[in-house]
Every structure is written in C-alpha cells, then in structure tokens.
C-alpha cells in the first residue's frame, strides 16, 4: 500500500468540556502546532491551544480612520476646492452638514474592514483542507469536537503522539492524510 | 391622393412620428376623408373605437383618467396627423413687401437677435398698439408699443395671447366648399357669376356682415362697395358690443360720440358698473397707466368709488365699493344725478346707498372738474345719458372727460342690425350672404336664432371668412381661411382715434385672405393685395409729396402722426330722462358678461387664455354661475353644485361658484364657453350662455329661476384658499393701510425681520453682493397692481411655459411661473380684496438650494437663484422647502414637442423643459444675459430701465419694477427704500430679492367705518 | 440532561429554549426545514400571492417610467406623497433586525439567538423595499446615479448639504453592513448545511458559500471578535439611519417638519414598527414550522415589552411635538397643530393616535402580552399606525404651508396603491424564499444555549 504523508493526528470528543480539557493537556504536554474544532464558539478553547491575539480590532480601527478621513476630505475637496459655488448662502466648507456623510463612511469602512479582515486572517475562503479528508470530521459542524496535532509539530512522533492522544480518552483517533 | 402624398411628406418632415405605431391608423382614417375636413373628422375620430384603442395604446389603460381627451398633451398625440402642416417648420417667409423693423436693422438677421416691428391688434374695433418680437422671421412675443400714447408699453392679455392664435394648429387652413378643399381661383369663378347678377339688381340681394371695424381702409372700401351696389346692406354684429354706449350718447347729444377719460386729471373716479381697469375696455392700457400713476400715497392720490354688480378687478381696487344688482345701478345713477341737481328723477332706495351717495356727491362737488363718472358698457342707454349729464354738470367735460368722433367706422345698433339681417334672410331677400369674420351662428342672441336662419333659409351663396372652421363656417357653403393680423396688412384706430398701420410679420402660413382682399372683390377693385389696398388708401389721404417718408415713419412708429381725433364740443340736447319701470326686488337677476379670459368665445381655442386664472375666481377652463354667499346659503348651494337656470322658457344647467362680494339675489354668467367647433383646446369646455341670451335684454334682466339639480361638476381653480384668515388668526401676506394710517405711521408694513447680517456664517468669498456690479431685485407696488393678469401671459409667452389642461390644473399642477394671488378679507358678502403677483423671490438664503441633492439650483454672483434644468433629477424637495411655492414641476411631459407650429412660436433663448424637471421664474435671465453682452461690448454698465423682465414690460400699470439694487439711483432701489417696502415671509430669513410695496387706500373719511374691515 | 432551571436564565419566566434538546437535535430540527422538509401548500400559496403582487409592482413601475411621476397623486404643494411615506415606513421596519442582532448581542440578551437570523433577513428585505422609493419618486429616475459622488463629465458633484445625499450614504451603508453582518452570521450554519445536505448540488452550493469553514478554534476567536465589532458598529449605524431619515424633514423649514425632536422619536418609531413586523413574522412561522420550542413565549413577551416601551417614547414624541407647536407661539406651527386636529386629514391623525398609542396599551397585561393571536393583531395595528404617522408628517405638513394661496390637497391614485402593496408582496415573496433555502434560526448560536455548552464555564 502506498504511503501518504500524514498531516496530523485527530482525536474526536463528545463534549466541549472534554475537548477543552484535552486541549489544555496537549498544550501542557508541549505540543504547539495544534488546533481544535467545535460546532460553536468556545472562548476557553482558543486560550487552551495558546491562541491569544486575534488581530481583528487593529484592522477595524485602521478601516474606520480611513473612512472618516476620506469621507470628510471628499466633501471638502468637492465643495471648497473642485467646484465652490454659492448654495443658499452657506459657506463652502459647511462642516456641520458634512458630519453625517463622514460618519457613515467611517462605519462603512470599519465594517467592511472587520469582515474582510477576519476572512483574510482566517485564510478564508479555503475550498480544500486536509481535515476534510477525515470522514467523521463532517460532524465537526454538528455535535462532535475535534483536537488535532499537526505532523509539522516539533514534538510530533507518529507512535508517541498517538499514545498521548489515547491517554486523553477520546471517542476515536484518526490519521489525517494531507 | 393629394392628401396621401402630403402625409408621406409630413412623415419625412417629422421623423419619429413613424415610431408612433398608432399614427398609421390615424393617417389611414384621415386618408379616407377629404383633407380640409380633416380636423373635423378627427373630432369624429375621437369618438370612434379605433381612436379609443389608440388612445389607450398611446397612454396605456388608466392613462385617460388623468388625461382629459382635449388637453394639449392629449391632442398632441394626433397632431402628427396634421396634413396641411407638411414641413411647416421649414416654411417661414418674410412678407414680400418691405416692412420696417422697429430697431436699427443689423447687417443681416442674426440668430438669437430679435427684431421688433410695430403693428396693432384690434378687439371690438379698438386697436392696441404693439411691438412684436421676431426671431428669424417668426413672431415670438407680443409687447406694447412704448412710444405709442395709447399703450406706453402696456398691453392686455388678449393682444399678448393672440400670438398663440397665429400658431394655433386648429386654424382653418384652406378654402372649403361644402367641406371640400377648393382653390382661390375656383372660389372666384363661383363668386363672380352671382355678383354680376347682383349688379343688375343694384346688389339688392347682397348682405355683408362684419364685426365692429375701425379701419379707415375698410370703411373706404365699404363706401365704394355701397356706391357700386346701392341696394346692398352692410350689417355689423358682435356679441360684446357698445350699443348702449352709442344710444346713450344719441339720447343726450343727438349724435354718436366717443367718450374718452383723462384719468391723470381725475381726483375722484366714480364707476357705475364700469370695469375700466381690465382688458377689453377701450383705452384700458392708457387708463391703467394714468390711474396707477395717481395711486402714489406720497403724491396726490385719487379716490375710486365703484358701484357694481358682478365683482370685477376694478371693484377690487375701489376705495369704496357699493354692491348693487345691475338693475339697481340705474336707480343709483338717477339718485346721484338728482343729488347733483339734474332732473334724474330718483332717490336712493336705502340708507346704505344714501350714505354712500351722499359721500360721493360731496366728493364730486368738492372737486368740480377733477371728478369723473364712468358708466359700464352693459348698462342701459339712460344710465350712460345720466353719466354724460353728471359729467357736464360737474364741469368735468374737457378736463377729465373728452368727446370725439366715434372710433367705430359704422356706429349702429348692432343687435338691431343683426335683427334686420335675420329678417331679410327669413324674408328670402338675401341671395348672397358674406360673413366677414365673427361667429354669429354661435354667439347671436338665442331668440334671433341666427344659426337656424342660416341653415334653413336656402340662401344661394353663403360665405364665411374666418380664422377657424367654426359653428358659422359649418353652415356656409364657402369658407375662406382668413389671414391672422400678424400675416396681413391693414389698419385700425385706437380708442383715441390714432390710426395704426397693421403690418404683417410673417407671410400667411396657410395662404389666408384678409377682409380687405375680399372687400376689394366686392368693391370692384379686382385682384389686389392687402398691401396695395392699405397703401393706396393712405396715399390718397396723404397730400404731401413725401409719402414714402410718411409711410416708412408710420410703419416704424406704429401709428400715423396726427391721426388722433380732436376733442369736440358737444352740448346736451335732452335734459330729462325716461323714467325707469319699477324693478322687482324679489326676482332673481341674471348678468351676462364677457369672459375675462376668452372674451366672447373667439379665444376659446387659445390655451394660454383658457388656463389664465380669471382675476377674482382664479377659475380656468370653465364659466360657472357666480352667486353671492348669502344666496348660496339660502338656496343650500355649495361651489361646484350644478344648478338649472331657466329664463323665459329656456333652460340651461351649469355649476355654481360662490363669489364673495357678489350682489345678493343676482347671478352672473360668462359668455364664450360651450363651443361645439372651437378646436381641440376649446371645444366642449364650459357652458354656452348665449342659449339664454335675449336680443331685447342682452346684458341683464330679472326673472331667472334657479333649481339645484343635485349633481356636482369639478371646477379647476389655481388658488387653493382665497383668504389670509385662518381659524387661528390672520397672516400678514398682503399689508394694507388707509391713507390716514399711512400718514401716521409710514412704515406700518414693516414687521420684525432679521437683520441682513443675521447669520452665523462668514461672508462667502466672491459672493458679497454689494461688491458686484449688479444685484438684481424686483419691487412690486400693490397699489398699482390691477390684477389684470398681463404679467402671467407675458411670462408664459416669454418663457415657453406649457399649458397643462383642465385635469392637471384640478390636480394642482398648473405651470405659471408668475401667479397673481387674490385674497379676500372681512365679510364674505362685502369683502375687501387684494391682488398680489408672486414670482420667484430669488431669496439670498434660498431654502430650495440647500436641499437639492444634485446642485440643480444654485446661486449666481448677481443674486439670482438659478435653475439648472439639465442637472435636475426631480426630487421636488426644493418645491417642498419653498415657502412661496413658486416652483413648478413637469409631472408629466407637459410641453408639446411635436406640433410644428409651436416650435415656430417658442422663444429660442429659453430652454424648452421636458418631463421630470423643476422650473421656476428666472427674472428672465435670458434678457439679463443679452443686455449684459450688449453692455460689455459697448464697455458700459446696463442702464436702469434698459433691461425689463417680460412681466414688467407688459404691465400697463407699472406695478412691477426690476433692476439693479446696487445702483442707488435705479427705480427699483428707490422703491425698495420706500417705507412701504416689505418682504413676504421675510421673518424666515430668506432675504427675498422680490419685495412688495404695501397697499395704501384712500377711503373717504365720511365712510371711514365702511372702510374699516372686520 | 441537566434540569431545566439551568437553561432558563432566572425567574419563573419561560425558557429561551425548551429543555430536552441536544446539539444534534437542534441541528437536525432547524436544518431539516431547509434540507428535507417538502414544499407545503401553505408555503406555495403564500409565495404565489407574494409573486403576483411583485408582478403588479413591476407593472406599476414600468408604467411609471413610461409616463412619469405624474401618474401619482403628487402635486404642488404636496411634492412628496406615498413614495416617501412608504420609504420611511419600510426603512423603519428594517431597524428591528439590526437592533436584535447587534444591540441585544452587546447587551448579552441570549433570547435574541433564536430570532436574530430572520430578523436580519427581514431588515434586508425591508431596506430593499425602502430603497426602491427614493429612486421611483424622482422625476427622472434614470439619473438617480447623479446622487453618488462619481467623477462625471459635468465635473459636478452631489450637494452634500442636502439631507437626500445623507440618505443615500446612510441607507446604502446600512444595507451593506446589514448584508455582511447577516452573511457572516450564516457562515458556520452554511458549513453545517454543507455537511448535512444529501443533495450533491445543495452540498456544493452551500460549500461554496461556507468558504471552507471548519470551526477551528482560531477562526472562532477572530470570528467572534469581528462579529462583536460589527455589532458595535451597527449599533450607532442603526441609530444614525433613522436620524438621517428624520433630517429629510427636520432640516427643511416647513412647519411640522422643522422640529428638533424628530431624530429620537423617529428611531423609537422605527424600532416600534420593526418589532411589530418581527412578531407578525415570528408568530405564524413558529406555529407553521413547529418552532415553539425555539421561539418561545419568552421571545414574544420580550418583543411585546420592547414595543410597549418604544410605543411610549413615540407617544412622548407626539405630545412634545404638539406642545411645542402650541407653546412656541409661532403662528404657522400653531396652525399646523390646528390643521392636524381639525383639518381635512384630521380623521387620519386620530386613527394614528388610536393605533400607536391607544390599542397597544393592552401590552401592559401579561395575560394579553403572552397571547400570540392578540400580539399578532396589535402588531398589525401598530404597523398601520406607523404608516399613518409618516403620512401625517409628509402630507399634512405639506398641503397647507405658509401662503394660503398655494394650499392644496393630496389624493393618492391607484398607481400609488399598486406600488405600495406591490412592495409588500415583494417583501413576502423574498422572505418566504429565504426560509426555504437558509436556516431561519441561527443553529450554532442555538447550540451555545444548551447546558452542555455551558458546562465548559462551569468547570
């Protein structure tokens, strides 16, 4: 039989609690290149696998500032520089009237930054991923909880790692072919 | 066959027609009918199923619910089918004969550079001197001849709107015999035979029926004709005639004289039911100017007493108005005469009148020679006689009243004249009946039943000359399409006798003939052009050798030097006046009046006039029965209730309109509506009141009965609400005071207004208006404004403002850029009324501009609130935010883009707006620009008065003054400096550039409490 | 299973989700509506009606473009009619969706989890309906793009002092943000559908939409953060949108428009009508699809409470408006009040007070608050009332303004009605399609309500 390279070892659990516990153990064990999958967000999980900074807020902040500045400058340029004309005797730079659009632009840019920033950081869309090769993984979007140790982890060793995972008393363990 | 080819030609002439899939069917339909009949057949077509289908394909189902079938936009859809109009737009020609431009002729005619020609428009025989603006040979705008002593630049609504008649697509366009097209030569052939027969009979069988004529040339032709055919007869008839005036002067002077008034000398004016401050009254333009000139409260103000029945704009301007039924005016006149020591044989019937008359008498006595009594045309001869007697007694004659020869070339009793004619017709005495103009089949008194006489008394040769294939034409074998006065040569006299040569500005569009050319045939002058006829006549009159000079000057100036009649000494023959019969106070009176907009019906196909709101009712497109509020309450009538009027057995149903200030127990109806063959615009609108009119009592009588039918009828008024009073208080829109109050507090009109610099904002760079060479502004003197609507028509003509039709008017979508609001105040039965013309205020802080999302309305450095049509997307936000509601929106495609004639008529310097665009008054920016260009070329500033807006130019009373408010010496700046000056709704801090001079009345202290308004 | 009290958040109140569910059952119950449940006749009828009304809308619009805005009842002085009334009404309805999904999220209101998904969908469709009108009511709708700042040949730009331009920005931003917010919320559920779908094509399409979501802990962390921030942004946004809409009126100088109280009471009114619409949708749906366990009494009751509260704020708005018109002593404002109370449109004003202030007071009583039938009726009445409110504001202020000479009346034509009813049909059709092809309840958020999900914290 042909030998496919292993992407990682995946353990399946029944409840979020077990998964979180297992993740903790794995991290303490010294594994770093690990990940966990759950059908709904579990705050503790990211902590457990040692993932702390999401980086999204910064992107949003930048987006917001960009929208705010560009929003006001657009109006200023249009009414003061490019085509100044008397409208109802109001000053060219009618800043109180320009606030609304500036505000809306801020929200728009920040909001889009949040969405696309998140997707980009998550590397989505990603049509193919090795974990999908595991048939049971389909339940990761229903009621099963998965922990994976990637073969690229320094501490990874086909037998030792499997033995370690078994010690976590998972429902099952499967190899993830890449 | 001929028609078919024309169709093809037409289709080429107007591409885009082909796209209208329905046109084909229409054309096919028409192809079957003979060309000249075509528009009548379209009338029939309108009823046919195919047409309904087409209508619904043109405007899909449900469309017709808001498109009334004859609205202008409605009929433009089948305008395309117009046969005779093939290539219309291409065929403008100057007349062949030399005509003399009013201004110095440029090297060649420059596009966009109008030329002005002097000519004249006649109504009821009286000429209004005009200047007509011509673009590349197309008359586009009619203005008053400011050099002419009668006009001084003013005009009236009829003469201005007559431009639309020239281009009326419904004008008759060929000669017809029994409805088929024939050539002029074939007419001559058919005509000469019978004429020769008549020669042997001295013309015993010839009857000529004309309208009132003052033309010396025509009179001369008639003379020659009657010499040639001594037994022939010349009849004259117009429904709105001056029979009473003539008989009145006969009664006192034993001869017919023209009565002129010199209002500039008049301190006290007493009107006995005379509407002398509205178009149609002989001399209106001049009287309006002279009257208004005497209304300046800082000068010597005149005082106007009006005794009247049907409320008129003259009554609105009165300092004291006595509301009586028309039949009672005679009593009042007698009482007045008696009080002034004339054997008038009358005493005032009640205290109210007694008090009023006492005051009038004292006033007249106190100002002997500077008072004047004016009597309304429709009052019976004896009242006119009394009027003359009073003026004589007060020594007014020669100072405020002047008598001259009659302007009317044949001053006869026209109703009698028509009665004779009908008699002869029924008596079989008539072999040839030539109806030269007019429409007697429609507008003759019902009891004469002229139409029946015309139809059923087998007169061998009946010929009608007219602008339209009207009700009369239908009953004549021959119809000759008449040339419009802007197409033909002629002459006419103004009310003071001054002769104007009527010179054409454009060759006849449809090869029409003028009355002169037809009379030439009768007078045996063979084939002669109008030009030759008029010119040769005046050659005979002019003794000197310098005829060419004289001719050119007369054409250039617009009148013939020294042709005005000289005042005549006439003295009273009779001093006693036949005593009147008792009038029944109980019986309801009915008044027949000429319509303020369409006169006697001759203008019923004129969209501008049909949609022109009548001065007091603001009514358009209809002629409801006016009744007083008290009477309405008594009969349980509301406006728009339909009633049945019965007079001497004749019945007629029409809606009522409750008119404030109308005398009680009296109704007023207006002539000219209910036409059956007016054309697409006029046919079917309103109600034909001639059906009730009796030749014996043409103007008013008692004994009419009114019955409520229970139906209602939608009327189209342009003003929502006719009072400034609201349930929670009055609004200071029109500000008014008596002369005393004004003297006490000259700035009574000033109300709390924000300071000019009342703003948080810094001054806009480059928009400091006082730094600019020009800052345009307008001042409207409400003391002078007579509500004559002239400005509205002027604006409509100058700015290509569309007509929208009755249904759209009902929906509140009329398009007038300038409107004249009429407000009533106080007791509904005897209210005070005010006129207020409202153009765009050109606010410096324009609310409309701020809210426009696309910057389609912005401000110019000269302070104009500019409207950028092609930028407008039509949110209507600007209109919502305009406190003056002067903005007008093209809710549908109101403008007629197809009709070729209208293309010729429009002002080429003004954009023709299409659907979905907002529009409004621009202060005639096209005129401003033109003058700026001229001034800059000559390196000078625009002089004050050189630049006039259309409304200002047309105003006979000089009520509207426009100019540069940065120039402290300009008239407008001076007026705005007046203490009476105030801005409408100025407390909104809009800084309107258009401001008003508050109204100051000059009531008689004796009647003061009458002047006090509740 | 643990004992129910754990899943209910305190008090004797009804739970936000009935006990006895597991991750699996929740997933199956909700996804089955989309994946396995056959198309029912009820749905077909509803969709059919919506579709036909949509066709009518298209006909009315086609004819409008052919003839011009004159086919409507608008005129001078009443330049704005049904179009703007409907615009404000629809946009207001939209607000509830964002409020539920964003503001209640920030407020950690768990009960929102079972209604936010279709509330957001409702928002999208309502805003779509609203968005049509400003374009349709233009005299020259084909030039609507001139309101956007794009470099154009005329070298001219929108006029940013005009509230209408603010509208363009506010509404388009609102629509965009609501759309992405809604879509982000869908991604995990799309993944679920991808993995549940038997039909290959369905699996592929859901798979593409799910963008390869696999529920990694890292993804979840960023996801949650982004979702939270979006909520934080959407909250001021939703408040700003109706504020801006109210500026359309408040900025103008017209009596009855020129009022500083408009922004707050427009926002309150928006939420008022929005929740009314939510209930009008939720009540039949939970019945029809047997979702009483997920959309419980608790949800209905809370929504009713929100309506009661916002309804009272709106009432305060009316009172203050009337008071200021009187107290301000300005003749034109005084007259506006008089005209509302005694003018030709007075009956509508009284009807409005009855619908928005009178009838909804039944919500004070728990007995009625928890009666779905009655709630449905109240919601309907409130929607009518809110529509009347906009009619009063737009038409009654316009038809009698400063110069008595230009007073007029406004009568809608059949085209006005066809366009209005047509958008309701479009809304119906769109919503019914939505519940057939996407999970109308957020599955993954429902999972978090289960005791198992909470155990994690317990430890």
PDB file of N, CA and C in Angstrom, chain A residues 58-83:
ATOM      1  N   UNK A  58      -7.405  45.781  15.304  1.00  0.00           N
ATOM      2  CA  UNK A  58      -6.499  46.736  14.679  1.00  0.00           C
ATOM      3  C   UNK A  58      -6.966  47.055  13.257  1.00  0.00           C
ATOM      4  N   UNK A  59      -7.296  45.987  12.519  1.00  0.00           N
ATOM      5  CA  UNK A  59      -7.751  46.176  11.134  1.00  0.00           C
ATOM      6  C   UNK A  59      -8.956  47.112  11.106  1.00  0.00           C
ATOM      7  N   UNK A  60      -9.897  46.852  12.026  1.00  0.00           N
ATOM      8  CA  UNK A  60     -11.123  47.667  12.055  1.00  0.00           C
ATOM      9  C   UNK A  60     -10.785  49.115  12.350  1.00  0.00           C
ATOM     10  N   UNK A  61      -9.883  49.315  13.319  1.00  0.00           N
ATOM     11  CA  UNK A  61      -9.514  50.690  13.677  1.00  0.00           C
ATOM     12  C   UNK A  61      -8.966  51.420  12.452  1.00  0.00           C
ATOM     13  N   UNK A  62      -8.044  50.770  11.758  1.00  0.00           N
ATOM     14  CA  UNK A  62      -7.454  51.391  10.562  1.00  0.00           C
ATOM     15  C   UNK A  62      -8.555  51.724   9.551  1.00  0.00           C
ATOM     16  N   UNK A  63      -9.432  50.725   9.303  1.00  0.00           N
ATOM     17  CA  UNK A  63     -10.519  50.942   8.350  1.00  0.00           C
ATOM     18  C   UNK A  63     -11.353  52.154   8.738  1.00  0.00           C
ATOM     19  N   UNK A  64     -11.684  52.241  10.025  1.00  0.00           N
ATOM     20  CA  UNK A  64     -12.522  53.337  10.493  1.00  0.00           C
ATOM     21  C   UNK A  64     -11.862  54.679  10.241  1.00  0.00           C
ATOM     22  N   UNK A  65     -10.612  54.797  10.629  1.00  0.00           N
ATOM     23  CA  UNK A  65      -9.904  56.076  10.453  1.00  0.00           C
ATOM     24  C   UNK A  65      -9.866  56.441   8.974  1.00  0.00           C
ATOM     25  N   UNK A  66      -9.585  55.442   8.154  1.00  0.00           N
ATOM     26  CA  UNK A  66      -9.523  55.673   6.703  1.00  0.00           C
ATOM     27  C   UNK A  66     -10.847  56.249   6.208  1.00  0.00           C
ATOM     28  N   UNK A  67     -11.955  55.587   6.588  1.00  0.00           N
ATOM     29  CA  UNK A  67     -13.273  56.033   6.129  1.00  0.00           C
ATOM     30  C   UNK A  67     -13.563  57.439   6.588  1.00  0.00           C
ATOM     31  N   UNK A  68     -13.243  57.719   7.844  1.00  0.00           N
ATOM     32  CA  UNK A  68     -13.543  59.032   8.414  1.00  0.00           C
ATOM     33  C   UNK A  68     -12.815  60.125   7.632  1.00  0.00           C
ATOM     34  N   UNK A  69     -11.502  59.955   7.485  1.00  0.00           N
ATOM     35  CA  UNK A  69     -10.698  60.981   6.816  1.00  0.00           C
ATOM     36  C   UNK A  69     -11.132  61.132   5.360  1.00  0.00           C
ATOM     37  N   UNK A  70     -11.229  60.022   4.650  1.00  0.00           N
ATOM     38  CA  UNK A  70     -11.567  60.118   3.216  1.00  0.00           C
ATOM     39  C   UNK A  70     -12.956  60.724   3.069  1.00  0.00           C
ATOM     40  N   UNK A  71     -13.880  60.363   3.984  1.00  0.00           N
ATOM     41  CA  UNK A  71     -15.231  60.905   3.888  1.00  0.00           C
ATOM     42  C   UNK A  71     -15.232  62.417   3.959  1.00  0.00           C
ATOM     43  N   UNK A  72     -14.529  62.966   4.945  1.00  0.00           N
ATOM     44  CA  UNK A  72     -14.568  64.419   5.069  1.00  0.00           C
ATOM     45  C   UNK A  72     -13.795  65.089   3.947  1.00  0.00           C
ATOM     46  N   UNK A  73     -12.627  64.530   3.626  1.00  0.00           N
ATOM     47  CA  UNK A  73     -11.811  65.155   2.578  1.00  0.00           C
ATOM     48  C   UNK A  73     -12.568  65.190   1.255  1.00  0.00           C
ATOM     49  N   UNK A  74     -13.274  64.119   0.955  1.00  0.00           N
ATOM     50  CA  UNK A  74     -14.040  64.101  -0.301  1.00  0.00           C
ATOM     51  C   UNK A  74     -14.962  65.321  -0.362  1.00  0.00           C
ATOM     52  N   UNK A  75     -15.738  65.506   0.700  1.00  0.00           N
ATOM     53  CA  UNK A  75     -16.698  66.615   0.684  1.00  0.00           C
ATOM     54  C   UNK A  75     -15.981  67.944   0.631  1.00  0.00           C
ATOM     55  N   UNK A  76     -14.887  68.064   1.396  1.00  0.00           N
ATOM     56  CA  UNK A  76     -14.149  69.329   1.416  1.00  0.00           C
ATOM     57  C   UNK A  76     -13.609  69.628   0.020  1.00  0.00           C
ATOM     58  N   UNK A  77     -13.015  68.624  -0.589  1.00  0.00           N
ATOM     59  CA  UNK A  77     -12.433  68.838  -1.921  1.00  0.00           C
ATOM     60  C   UNK A  77     -13.521  69.246  -2.913  1.00  0.00           C
ATOM     61  N   UNK A  78     -14.639  68.530  -2.858  1.00  0.00           N
ATOM     62  CA  UNK A  78     -15.698  68.808  -3.825  1.00  0.00           C
ATOM     63  C   UNK A  78     -16.239  70.226  -3.657  1.00  0.00           C
ATOM     64  N   UNK A  79     -16.537  70.630  -2.429  1.00  0.00           N
ATOM     65  CA  UNK A  79     -17.254  71.897  -2.237  1.00  0.00           C
ATOM     66  C   UNK A  79     -16.353  73.099  -2.033  1.00  0.00           C
ATOM     67  N   UNK A  80     -15.103  72.869  -1.685  1.00  0.00           N
ATOM     68  CA  UNK A  80     -14.229  74.012  -1.439  1.00  0.00           C
ATOM     69  C   UNK A  80     -13.185  74.163  -2.545  1.00  0.00           C
ATOM     70  N   UNK A  81     -12.675  73.045  -3.043  1.00  0.00           N
ATOM     71  CA  UNK A  81     -11.563  73.140  -3.994  1.00  0.00           C
ATOM     72  C   UNK A  81     -12.049  72.939  -5.429  1.00  0.00           C
ATOM     73  N   UNK A  82     -12.747  71.817  -5.667  1.00  0.00           N
ATOM     74  CA  UNK A  82     -13.044  71.477  -7.052  1.00  0.00           C
ATOM     75  C   UNK A  82     -14.155  72.328  -7.648  1.00  0.00           C
ATOM     76  N   UNK A  83     -15.229  72.578  -6.916  1.00  0.00           N
ATOM     77  CA  UNK A  83     -16.366  73.292  -7.509  1.00  0.00           C
ATOM     78  C   UNK A  83     -17.062  74.145  -6.456  1.00  0.00           C
TER      79      UNK A  83
END
